[in-house]
mmCIF file with all atom_site columns, C-alpha atoms in Angstrom:
data_model
loop_
_atom_site.group_PDB
_atom_site.id
_atom_site.type_symbol
_atom_site.label_atom_id
_atom_site.label_alt_id
_atom_site.label_comp_id
_atom_site.label_asym_id
_atom_site.label_entity_id
_atom_site.label_seq_id
_atom_site.pdbx_PDB_ins_code
_atom_site.Cartn_x
_atom_site.Cartn_y
_atom_site.Cartn_z
_atom_site.occupancy
_atom_site.B_iso_or_equiv
_atom_site.pdbx_formal_charge
_atom_site.auth_seq_id
_atom_site.auth_comp_id
_atom_site.auth_asym_id
_atom_site.auth_atom_id
_atom_site.pdbx_PDB_model_num
ATOM 1   C CA . MET A 1 1   ? 79.054  101.530 148.474 1.00 0.00 ? 5   MET A CA 1
ATOM 2   C CA . ALA A 1 2   ? 80.163  100.095 151.890 1.00 0.00 ? 6   ALA A CA 1
ATOM 3   C CA . ASP A 1 3   ? 78.727  96.633  150.910 1.00 0.00 ? 7   ASP A CA 1
ATOM 4   C CA . LEU A 1 4   ? 81.061  96.279  147.882 1.00 0.00 ? 8   LEU A CA 1
ATOM 5   C CA . ALA A 1 5   ? 81.057  92.681  146.788 1.00 0.00 ? 9   ALA A CA 1
ATOM 6   C CA . ARG A 1 6   ? 84.626  91.240  147.151 1.00 0.00 ? 10  ARG A CA 1
ATOM 7   C CA . HIS A 1 7   ? 86.483  91.897  143.709 1.00 0.00 ? 11  HIS A CA 1
ATOM 8   C CA . THR A 1 8   ? 84.151  94.561  142.675 1.00 0.00 ? 12  THR A CA 1
ATOM 9   C CA . LEU A 1 9   ? 86.127  97.078  140.262 1.00 0.00 ? 13  LEU A CA 1
ATOM 10  C CA . VAL A 1 10  ? 86.003  100.710 141.272 1.00 0.00 ? 14  VAL A CA 1
ATOM 11  C CA . TYR A 1 11  ? 86.668  103.638 138.641 1.00 0.00 ? 15  TYR A CA 1
ATOM 12  C CA . LEU A 1 12  ? 87.544  107.063 140.072 1.00 0.00 ? 16  LEU A CA 1
ATOM 13  C CA . ALA A 1 13  ? 87.583  110.430 138.644 1.00 0.00 ? 17  ALA A CA 1
ATOM 14  C CA . SER A 1 14  ? 91.019  110.934 137.285 1.00 0.00 ? 18  SER A CA 1
ATOM 15  C CA . GLU A 1 15  ? 91.159  114.629 139.026 1.00 0.00 ? 19  GLU A CA 1
ATOM 16  C CA . THR A 1 16  ? 90.496  112.844 142.550 1.00 0.00 ? 20  THR A CA 1
ATOM 17  C CA . TRP A 1 17  ? 93.166  110.287 142.016 1.00 0.00 ? 21  TRP A CA 1
ATOM 18  C CA . ALA A 1 18  ? 96.636  112.371 142.872 1.00 0.00 ? 22  ALA A CA 1
ATOM 19  C CA . PRO A 1 19  ? 95.927  113.132 146.272 1.00 0.00 ? 23  PRO A CA 1
ATOM 20  C CA . LEU A 1 20  ? 95.420  109.370 147.407 1.00 0.00 ? 24  LEU A CA 1
ATOM 21  C CA . ILE A 1 21  ? 99.042  108.398 146.229 1.00 0.00 ? 25  ILE A CA 1
ATOM 22  C CA . ALA A 1 22  ? 101.617 108.635 148.690 1.00 0.00 ? 26  ALA A CA 1
ATOM 23  C CA . PRO A 1 23  ? 104.709 110.377 147.175 1.00 0.00 ? 27  PRO A CA 1
ATOM 24  C CA . ASP A 1 24  ? 106.915 107.172 147.472 1.00 0.00 ? 28  ASP A CA 1
ATOM 25  C CA . GLU A 1 25  ? 104.384 105.054 145.238 1.00 0.00 ? 29  GLU A CA 1
ATOM 26  C CA . PRO A 1 26  ? 105.578 104.085 142.044 1.00 0.00 ? 30  PRO A CA 1
ATOM 27  C CA . ALA A 1 27  ? 105.335 106.542 138.972 1.00 0.00 ? 31  ALA A CA 1
ATOM 28  C CA . LEU A 1 28  ? 103.237 103.939 137.349 1.00 0.00 ? 32  LEU A CA 1
ATOM 29  C CA . LEU A 1 29  ? 100.236 105.024 139.796 1.00 0.00 ? 33  LEU A CA 1
ATOM 30  C CA . ARG A 1 30  ? 100.550 108.638 138.952 1.00 0.00 ? 34  ARG A CA 1
ATOM 31  C CA . ASN A 1 31  ? 98.285  108.566 135.531 1.00 0.00 ? 35  ASN A CA 1
ATOM 32  C CA . TRP A 1 32  ? 96.345  105.166 136.568 1.00 0.00 ? 36  TRP A CA 1
ATOM 33  C CA . ALA A 1 33  ? 92.925  106.430 136.714 1.00 0.00 ? 37  ALA A CA 1
ATOM 34  C CA . ALA A 1 34  ? 93.698  108.859 133.777 1.00 0.00 ? 38  ALA A CA 1
ATOM 35  C CA . GLU A 1 35  ? 94.537  105.584 131.752 1.00 0.00 ? 39  GLU A CA 1
ATOM 36  C CA . GLY A 1 36  ? 91.130  104.376 132.677 1.00 0.00 ? 40  GLY A CA 1
ATOM 37  C CA . ARG A 1 37  ? 92.288  101.700 134.718 1.00 0.00 ? 41  ARG A CA 1
ATOM 38  C CA . PRO A 1 38  ? 90.094  100.515 138.039 1.00 0.00 ? 42  PRO A CA 1
ATOM 39  C CA . THR A 1 39  ? 90.882  100.022 141.607 1.00 0.00 ? 43  THR A CA 1
ATOM 40  C CA . ILE A 1 40  ? 89.542  96.840  143.465 1.00 0.00 ? 44  ILE A CA 1
ATOM 41  C CA . ALA A 1 41  ? 87.679  96.755  146.867 1.00 0.00 ? 45  ALA A CA 1
ATOM 42  C CA . ARG A 1 42  ? 89.130  95.477  149.642 1.00 0.00 ? 46  ARG A CA 1
ATOM 43  C CA . ARG A 1 43  ? 88.160  94.435  153.075 1.00 0.00 ? 47  ARG A CA 1
ATOM 44  C CA . ILE A 1 44  ? 87.367  97.266  155.475 1.00 0.00 ? 48  ILE A CA 1
ATOM 45  C CA . LEU A 1 45  ? 89.950  98.157  158.205 1.00 0.00 ? 49  LEU A CA 1
ATOM 46  C CA . CYS A 1 46  ? 88.957  99.945  161.461 1.00 0.00 ? 50  CYS A CA 1
ATOM 47  C CA . ASP A 1 47  ? 91.001  102.955 160.467 1.00 0.00 ? 51  ASP A CA 1
ATOM 48  C CA . ASP A 1 48  ? 89.074  103.094 157.061 1.00 0.00 ? 52  ASP A CA 1
ATOM 49  C CA . GLY A 1 49  ? 86.096  104.989 158.860 1.00 0.00 ? 53  GLY A CA 1
ATOM 50  C CA . ASP A 1 50  ? 83.842  106.057 156.268 1.00 0.00 ? 54  ASP A CA 1
ATOM 51  C CA . ALA A 1 51  ? 85.905  105.993 153.236 1.00 0.00 ? 55  ALA A CA 1
ATOM 52  C CA . ILE A 1 52  ? 85.796  103.655 150.410 1.00 0.00 ? 56  ILE A CA 1
ATOM 53  C CA . ALA A 1 53  ? 88.561  100.890 151.040 1.00 0.00 ? 57  ALA A CA 1
ATOM 54  C CA . LEU A 1 54  ? 90.249  100.338 147.703 1.00 0.00 ? 58  LEU A CA 1
ATOM 55  C CA . GLY A 1 55  ? 93.509  98.648  146.515 1.00 0.00 ? 59  GLY A CA 1
ATOM 56  C CA . VAL A 1 56  ? 95.811  98.405  143.343 1.00 0.00 ? 60  VAL A CA 1
ATOM 57  C CA . PRO A 1 57  ? 97.905  95.267  142.736 1.00 0.00 ? 61  PRO A CA 1
ATOM 58  C CA . LEU A 1 58  ? 101.275 96.262  141.393 1.00 0.00 ? 62  LEU A CA 1
ATOM 59  C CA . PRO A 1 59  ? 102.674 94.167  138.660 1.00 0.00 ? 63  PRO A CA 1
ATOM 60  C CA . PRO A 1 60  ? 105.502 91.392  139.538 1.00 0.00 ? 64  PRO A CA 1
ATOM 61  C CA . ALA A 1 61  ? 108.027 93.960  137.771 1.00 0.00 ? 65  ALA A CA 1
ATOM 62  C CA . LEU A 1 62  ? 107.210 96.320  140.702 1.00 0.00 ? 66  LEU A CA 1
ATOM 63  C CA . GLY A 1 63  ? 107.090 93.891  143.525 1.00 0.00 ? 67  GLY A CA 1
ATOM 64  C CA . LYS A 1 64  ? 103.450 92.230  143.221 1.00 0.00 ? 68  LYS A CA 1
ATOM 65  C CA . ARG A 1 65  ? 102.382 94.248  146.143 1.00 0.00 ? 69  ARG A CA 1
ATOM 66  C CA . ARG A 1 66  ? 98.898  95.878  146.783 1.00 0.00 ? 70  ARG A CA 1
ATOM 67  C CA . VAL A 1 67  ? 98.670  99.275  147.507 1.00 0.00 ? 71  VAL A CA 1
ATOM 68  C CA . ALA A 1 68  ? 95.952  100.096 149.826 1.00 0.00 ? 72  ALA A CA 1
ATOM 69  C CA . LEU A 1 69  ? 93.886  103.277 149.046 1.00 0.00 ? 73  LEU A CA 1
ATOM 70  C CA . ARG A 1 70  ? 90.836  105.247 150.657 1.00 0.00 ? 74  ARG A CA 1
ATOM 71  C CA . CYS A 1 71  ? 88.578  107.872 148.765 1.00 0.00 ? 75  CYS A CA 1
ATOM 72  C CA . ALA A 1 72  ? 85.458  109.804 149.333 1.00 0.00 ? 76  ALA A CA 1
ATOM 73  C CA . PRO A 1 73  ? 82.306  108.129 147.912 1.00 0.00 ? 77  PRO A CA 1
ATOM 74  C CA . ASP A 1 74  ? 82.152  111.106 145.494 1.00 0.00 ? 78  ASP A CA 1
ATOM 75  C CA . ALA A 1 75  ? 85.225  110.302 143.871 1.00 0.00 ? 79  ALA A CA 1
ATOM 76  C CA . VAL A 1 76  ? 83.710  106.936 142.412 1.00 0.00 ? 80  VAL A CA 1
ATOM 77  C CA . VAL A 1 77  ? 82.428  107.325 139.026 1.00 0.00 ? 81  VAL A CA 1
ATOM 78  C CA . ARG A 1 78  ? 81.179  103.458 138.412 1.00 0.00 ? 82  ARG A CA 1
ATOM 79  C CA . THR A 1 79  ? 81.636  100.158 139.911 1.00 0.00 ? 83  THR A CA 1
ATOM 80  C CA . THR A 1 80  ? 81.837  96.815  137.865 1.00 0.00 ? 84  THR A CA 1
ATOM 81  C CA . PRO A 1 81  ? 82.199  92.983  138.502 1.00 0.00 ? 85  PRO A CA 1
ATOM 82  C CA . PRO A 1 82  ? 85.376  91.532  137.821 1.00 0.00 ? 86  PRO A CA 1
ATOM 83  C CA . PRO A 1 83  ? 85.649  90.683  134.257 1.00 0.00 ? 87  PRO A CA 1
ATOM 84  C CA . LEU A 1 84  ? 83.995  87.659  132.306 1.00 0.00 ? 88  LEU A CA 1
ATOM 85  C CA . LEU A 1 85  ? 86.694  84.896  131.524 1.00 0.00 ? 89  LEU A CA 1
ATOM 86  C CA . ARG A 1 86  ? 85.551  84.808  128.150 1.00 0.00 ? 90  ARG A CA 1
ATOM 87  C CA . ASP A 1 87  ? 86.539  88.394  127.746 1.00 0.00 ? 91  ASP A CA 1
ATOM 88  C CA . ALA A 1 88  ? 89.853  88.073  129.556 1.00 0.00 ? 92  ALA A CA 1
ATOM 89  C CA . ALA A 1 89  ? 90.832  84.891  127.731 1.00 0.00 ? 93  ALA A CA 1
ATOM 90  C CA . ALA A 1 90  ? 92.787  87.021  125.164 1.00 0.00 ? 94  ALA A CA 1
ATOM 91  C CA . ALA A 1 91  ? 95.185  88.207  127.512 1.00 0.00 ? 95  ALA A CA 1
ATOM 92  C CA . ALA A 1 92  ? 96.319  84.704  128.504 1.00 0.00 ? 96  ALA A CA 1
ATOM 93  C CA . PRO A 1 93  ? 99.071  82.622  127.303 1.00 0.00 ? 97  PRO A CA 1
ATOM 94  C CA . ARG A 1 94  ? 98.548  80.394  124.458 1.00 0.00 ? 98  ARG A CA 1
ATOM 95  C CA . ALA A 1 95  ? 99.170  77.448  126.905 1.00 0.00 ? 99  ALA A CA 1
ATOM 96  C CA . TRP A 1 96  ? 96.263  78.335  128.755 1.00 0.00 ? 100 TRP A CA 1
ATOM 97  C CA . GLN A 1 97  ? 93.815  78.560  125.739 1.00 0.00 ? 101 GLN A CA 1
ATOM 98  C CA . MET A 1 98  ? 92.449  74.945  125.903 1.00 0.00 ? 102 MET A CA 1
ATOM 99  C CA . THR A 1 99  ? 91.948  74.876  129.558 1.00 0.00 ? 103 THR A CA 1
ATOM 100 C CA . ILE A 1 100 ? 90.245  77.958  129.353 1.00 0.00 ? 104 ILE A CA 1
ATOM 101 C CA . ALA A 1 101 ? 87.730  76.672  126.822 1.00 0.00 ? 105 ALA A CA 1
ATOM 102 C CA . ALA A 1 102 ? 87.250  73.751  128.869 1.00 0.00 ? 106 ALA A CA 1
ATOM 103 C CA . LEU A 1 103 ? 86.296  75.848  131.868 1.00 0.00 ? 107 LEU A CA 1
ATOM 104 C CA . LEU A 1 104 ? 84.029  78.147  129.995 1.00 0.00 ? 108 LEU A CA 1
ATOM 105 C CA . LEU A 1 105 ? 82.097  74.667  129.105 1.00 0.00 ? 109 LEU A CA 1
ATOM 106 C CA . CYS A 1 106 ? 81.372  74.488  132.962 1.00 0.00 ? 110 CYS A CA 1
ATOM 107 C CA . ASP A 1 107 ? 80.120  77.810  133.179 1.00 0.00 ? 111 ASP A CA 1
ATOM 108 C CA . PRO A 1 108 ? 80.110  80.635  130.463 1.00 0.00 ? 112 PRO A CA 1
ATOM 109 C CA . LYS A 1 109 ? 79.556  83.092  132.682 1.00 0.00 ? 113 LYS A CA 1
ATOM 110 C CA . MET A 1 110 ? 82.030  82.645  135.110 1.00 0.00 ? 114 MET A CA 1
ATOM 111 C CA . ARG A 1 111 ? 84.396  85.626  135.889 1.00 0.00 ? 115 ARG A CA 1
ATOM 112 C CA . CYS A 1 112 ? 87.963  85.798  136.864 1.00 0.00 ? 116 CYS A CA 1
ATOM 113 C CA . PHE A 1 113 ? 90.593  87.974  139.172 1.00 0.00 ? 117 PHE A CA 1
ATOM 114 C CA . GLY A 1 114 ? 93.710  88.127  140.066 1.00 0.00 ? 118 GLY A CA 1
ATOM 115 C CA . SER A 1 115 ? 96.778  88.042  137.214 1.00 0.00 ? 119 SER A CA 1
ATOM 116 C CA . LEU A 1 116 ? 94.882  87.540  134.397 1.00 0.00 ? 120 LEU A CA 1
ATOM 117 C CA . ALA A 1 117 ? 92.106  90.023  135.011 1.00 0.00 ? 121 ALA A CA 1
ATOM 118 C CA . TRP A 1 118 ? 94.753  92.672  135.638 1.00 0.00 ? 122 TRP A CA 1
ATOM 119 C CA . GLN A 1 119 ? 96.584  92.021  132.546 1.00 0.00 ? 123 GLN A CA 1
ATOM 120 C CA . HIS A 1 120 ? 93.242  92.169  130.587 1.00 0.00 ? 124 HIS A CA 1
ATOM 121 C CA . LEU A 1 121 ? 92.309  95.465  132.217 1.00 0.00 ? 125 LEU A CA 1
ATOM 122 C CA . THR A 1 122 ? 95.400  97.123  132.180 1.00 0.00 ? 126 THR A CA 1
ATOM 123 C CA . GLY A 1 123 ? 97.700  96.007  129.395 1.00 0.00 ? 127 GLY A CA 1
ATOM 124 C CA . LEU A 1 124 ? 100.367 95.534  131.812 1.00 0.00 ? 128 LEU A CA 1
ATOM 125 C CA . ASP A 1 125 ? 102.481 92.458  132.287 1.00 0.00 ? 129 ASP A CA 1
ATOM 126 C CA . TYR A 1 126 ? 100.893 90.693  135.525 1.00 0.00 ? 130 TYR A CA 1
ATOM 127 C CA . LEU A 1 127 ? 101.051 87.188  134.148 1.00 0.00 ? 131 LEU A CA 1
ATOM 128 C CA . THR A 1 128 ? 104.096 84.996  134.764 1.00 0.00 ? 132 THR A CA 1
ATOM 129 C CA . ASP A 1 129 ? 105.393 81.502  134.445 1.00 0.00 ? 133 ASP A CA 1
ATOM 130 C CA . THR A 1 130 ? 103.955 80.649  137.821 1.00 0.00 ? 134 THR A CA 1
ATOM 131 C CA . SER A 1 131 ? 100.640 82.691  138.001 1.00 0.00 ? 135 SER A CA 1
ATOM 132 C CA . ASP A 1 132 ? 97.508  80.653  138.836 1.00 0.00 ? 136 ASP A CA 1
ATOM 133 C CA . ILE A 1 133 ? 94.016  81.329  136.915 1.00 0.00 ? 137 ILE A CA 1
ATOM 134 C CA . ASP A 1 134 ? 91.735  82.909  139.590 1.00 0.00 ? 138 ASP A CA 1
ATOM 135 C CA . LEU A 1 135 ? 87.978  82.339  138.900 1.00 0.00 ? 139 LEU A CA 1
ATOM 136 C CA . ILE A 1 136 ? 84.619  83.197  140.243 1.00 0.00 ? 140 ILE A CA 1
ATOM 137 C CA . LEU A 1 137 ? 81.535  80.796  139.901 1.00 0.00 ? 141 LEU A CA 1
ATOM 138 C CA . GLU A 1 138 ? 78.409  81.897  141.107 1.00 0.00 ? 142 GLU A CA 1
ATOM 139 C CA . CYS A 1 139 ? 76.300  78.833  142.501 1.00 0.00 ? 143 CYS A CA 1
ATOM 140 C CA . ALA A 1 140 ? 72.537  79.137  143.410 1.00 0.00 ? 144 ALA A CA 1
ATOM 141 C CA . ASP A 1 141 ? 72.549  75.836  145.242 1.00 0.00 ? 145 ASP A CA 1
ATOM 142 C CA . PRO A 1 142 ? 74.632  72.811  146.364 1.00 0.00 ? 146 PRO A CA 1
ATOM 143 C CA . ALA A 1 143 ? 73.848  70.929  143.589 1.00 0.00 ? 147 ALA A CA 1
ATOM 144 C CA . THR A 1 144 ? 75.275  73.316  141.205 1.00 0.00 ? 148 THR A CA 1
ATOM 145 C CA . ALA A 1 145 ? 78.325  73.838  143.328 1.00 0.00 ? 149 ALA A CA 1
ATOM 146 C CA . ASP A 1 146 ? 79.045  70.112  143.216 1.00 0.00 ? 150 ASP A CA 1
ATOM 147 C CA . ALA A 1 147 ? 78.564  69.672  139.481 1.00 0.00 ? 151 ALA A CA 1
ATOM 148 C CA . ARG A 1 148 ? 80.970  72.883  139.105 1.00 0.00 ? 152 ARG A CA 1
ATOM 149 C CA . ALA A 1 149 ? 83.622  71.890  141.388 1.00 0.00 ? 153 ALA A CA 1
ATOM 150 C CA . ALA A 1 150 ? 83.706  68.163  139.835 1.00 0.00 ? 154 ALA A CA 1
ATOM 151 C CA . LYS A 1 151 ? 84.294  69.760  136.151 1.00 0.00 ? 155 LYS A CA 1
ATOM 152 C CA . ILE A 1 152 ? 86.922  72.379  137.675 1.00 0.00 ? 156 ILE A CA 1
ATOM 153 C CA . GLU A 1 153 ? 88.711  69.046  139.211 1.00 0.00 ? 157 GLU A CA 1
ATOM 154 C CA . SER A 1 154 ? 88.762  67.266  136.008 1.00 0.00 ? 158 SER A CA 1
ATOM 155 C CA . VAL A 1 155 ? 90.035  70.151  133.948 1.00 0.00 ? 159 VAL A CA 1
ATOM 156 C CA . ASP A 1 156 ? 92.718  70.983  136.688 1.00 0.00 ? 160 ASP A CA 1
ATOM 157 C CA . ALA A 1 157 ? 94.204  67.467  136.350 1.00 0.00 ? 161 ALA A CA 1
ATOM 158 C CA . ALA A 1 158 ? 95.494  68.446  133.058 1.00 0.00 ? 162 ALA A CA 1
ATOM 159 C CA . ALA A 1 159 ? 95.994  71.980  133.365 1.00 0.00 ? 163 ALA A CA 1
ATOM 160 C CA . PRO A 1 160 ? 99.256  74.140  132.672 1.00 0.00 ? 164 PRO A CA 1
ATOM 161 C CA . MET A 1 161 ? 98.336  76.217  135.421 1.00 0.00 ? 165 MET A CA 1
ATOM 162 C CA . ARG A 1 162 ? 96.773  75.993  138.891 1.00 0.00 ? 166 ARG A CA 1
ATOM 163 C CA . ILE A 1 163 ? 93.186  76.847  139.039 1.00 0.00 ? 167 ILE A CA 1
ATOM 164 C CA . ASP A 1 164 ? 91.905  78.681  142.169 1.00 0.00 ? 168 ASP A CA 1
ATOM 165 C CA . ALA A 1 165 ? 88.284  78.919  141.657 1.00 0.00 ? 169 ALA A CA 1
ATOM 166 C CA . GLU A 1 166 ? 85.585  80.488  144.306 1.00 0.00 ? 170 GLU A CA 1
ATOM 167 C CA . LEU A 1 167 ? 82.162  78.971  144.335 1.00 0.00 ? 171 LEU A CA 1
ATOM 168 C CA . VAL A 1 168 ? 79.715  81.778  145.264 1.00 0.00 ? 172 VAL A CA 1
ATOM 169 C CA . ALA A 1 169 ? 76.667  81.407  147.319 1.00 0.00 ? 173 ALA A CA 1
ATOM 170 C CA . PRO A 1 170 ? 73.567  83.770  146.680 1.00 0.00 ? 174 PRO A CA 1
ATOM 171 C CA . ASP A 1 171 ? 74.308  85.731  149.504 1.00 0.00 ? 175 ASP A CA 1
ATOM 172 C CA . GLY A 1 172 ? 78.130  86.525  148.258 1.00 0.00 ? 176 GLY A CA 1
ATOM 173 C CA . ALA A 1 173 ? 79.636  83.979  150.692 1.00 0.00 ? 177 ALA A CA 1
ATOM 174 C CA . ALA A 1 174 ? 82.687  82.160  148.597 1.00 0.00 ? 178 ALA A CA 1
ATOM 175 C CA . VAL A 1 175 ? 84.514  79.050  149.383 1.00 0.00 ? 179 VAL A CA 1
ATOM 176 C CA . GLN A 1 176 ? 87.327  77.589  147.304 1.00 0.00 ? 180 GLN A CA 1
ATOM 177 C CA . TRP A 1 177 ? 86.360  74.754  145.160 1.00 0.00 ? 181 TRP A CA 1
ATOM 178 C CA . ARG A 1 178 ? 88.906  72.418  146.551 1.00 0.00 ? 182 ARG A CA 1
ATOM 179 C CA . GLU A 1 179 ? 87.408  72.826  150.134 1.00 0.00 ? 183 GLU A CA 1
ATOM 180 C CA . TRP A 1 180 ? 84.010  71.944  148.645 1.00 0.00 ? 184 TRP A CA 1
ATOM 181 C CA . ARG A 1 181 ? 85.209  69.238  147.236 1.00 0.00 ? 185 ARG A CA 1
ATOM 182 C CA . SER A 1 182 ? 86.655  67.771  150.484 1.00 0.00 ? 186 SER A CA 1
ATOM 183 C CA . ASP A 1 183 ? 84.445  65.799  153.135 1.00 0.00 ? 187 ASP A CA 1
ATOM 184 C CA . ALA A 1 184 ? 85.054  68.357  155.640 1.00 0.00 ? 188 ALA A CA 1
ATOM 185 C CA . ASP A 1 185 ? 82.092  69.589  157.685 1.00 0.00 ? 189 ASP A CA 1
ATOM 186 C CA . GLN A 1 186 ? 83.426  73.134  158.150 1.00 0.00 ? 190 GLN A CA 1
ATOM 187 C CA . LEU A 1 187 ? 84.680  75.426  155.240 1.00 0.00 ? 191 LEU A CA 1
ATOM 188 C CA . LEU A 1 188 ? 86.083  78.615  155.149 1.00 0.00 ? 192 LEU A CA 1
ATOM 189 C CA . ALA A 1 189 ? 83.906  81.133  153.763 1.00 0.00 ? 193 ALA A CA 1
ATOM 190 C CA . LYS A 1 190 ? 84.794  84.486  152.467 1.00 0.00 ? 194 LYS A CA 1
ATOM 191 C CA . SER A 1 191 ? 82.792  87.469  152.592 1.00 0.00 ? 195 SER A CA 1
ATOM 192 C CA . PRO A 1 192 ? 83.173  91.238  152.392 1.00 0.00 ? 196 PRO A CA 1
ATOM 193 C CA . ALA A 1 193 ? 83.524  91.591  155.791 1.00 0.00 ? 197 ALA A CA 1
ATOM 194 C CA . ALA A 1 194 ? 85.469  88.926  156.940 1.00 0.00 ? 198 ALA A CA 1
ATOM 195 C CA . ALA A 1 195 ? 86.688  85.151  156.735 1.00 0.00 ? 199 ALA A CA 1
ATOM 196 C CA . ARG A 1 196 ? 84.988  82.674  158.647 1.00 0.00 ? 200 ARG A CA 1
ATOM 197 C CA . LEU A 1 197 ? 84.187  78.920  159.394 1.00 0.00 ? 201 LEU A CA 1
ATOM 198 C CA . VAL A 1 198 ? 80.819  77.945  158.292 1.00 0.00 ? 202 VAL A CA 1
ATOM 199 C CA . ASP A 1 199 ? 78.665  74.511  158.442 1.00 0.00 ? 203 ASP A CA 1
ATOM 200 C CA . ARG A 1 200 ? 78.946  73.033  154.711 1.00 0.00 ? 204 ARG A CA 1
ATOM 201 C CA . THR A 1 201 ? 74.918  72.758  155.171 1.00 0.00 ? 205 THR A CA 1
ATOM 202 C CA . ALA A 1 202 ? 74.549  76.296  155.835 1.00 0.00 ? 206 ALA A CA 1
ATOM 203 C CA . LEU A 1 203 ? 76.608  77.717  153.005 1.00 0.00 ? 207 LEU A CA 1
ATOM 204 C CA . PHE A 1 204 ? 73.885  77.843  150.789 1.00 0.00 ? 208 PHE A CA 1
ATOM 205 C CA . ALA A 1 205 ? 70.861  78.041  153.395 1.00 0.00 ? 209 ALA A CA 1
#
């Protein structure tokens, strides 16, 4: 449980939820788990101890703030990966639909996180006129990463929103597609434990 992948969704037992919420947090959070809404795994901090480190991003109307939570392992009912883009597409604005269709041609199994994912998962208003689309594409090797990053670049040129996509290596290290498309020898790779610079040639080794 301590090795949850980035963006993993974590569902908690509703009876364990109330003690996790500070009194000054928005009322919206009181019935969060009872409504079947997930939390998301976050990076473990030194003061988290043995607890499961979680977060809940609030909608823009409530300040677009992420509430940090900690829970005991036995509070977790289930975990799931972030939603598939094809499943979340219905929650996206009409102006996004052609771009989403083009992205799915690149990888039908790509997943999404961020505002689109949370609007799909909760039914609450997370998307705004300035929202990005945040994507996850698993890549087995550099050639796959090259092909998918090139396709995203071609779609991004005419997209009505900014496309932020992570190319994820088999070990879970993720790099932004724009960085991969650059000629940099070292890239910023994110993992559950930390973000670090890695050699391009080592990312998919």
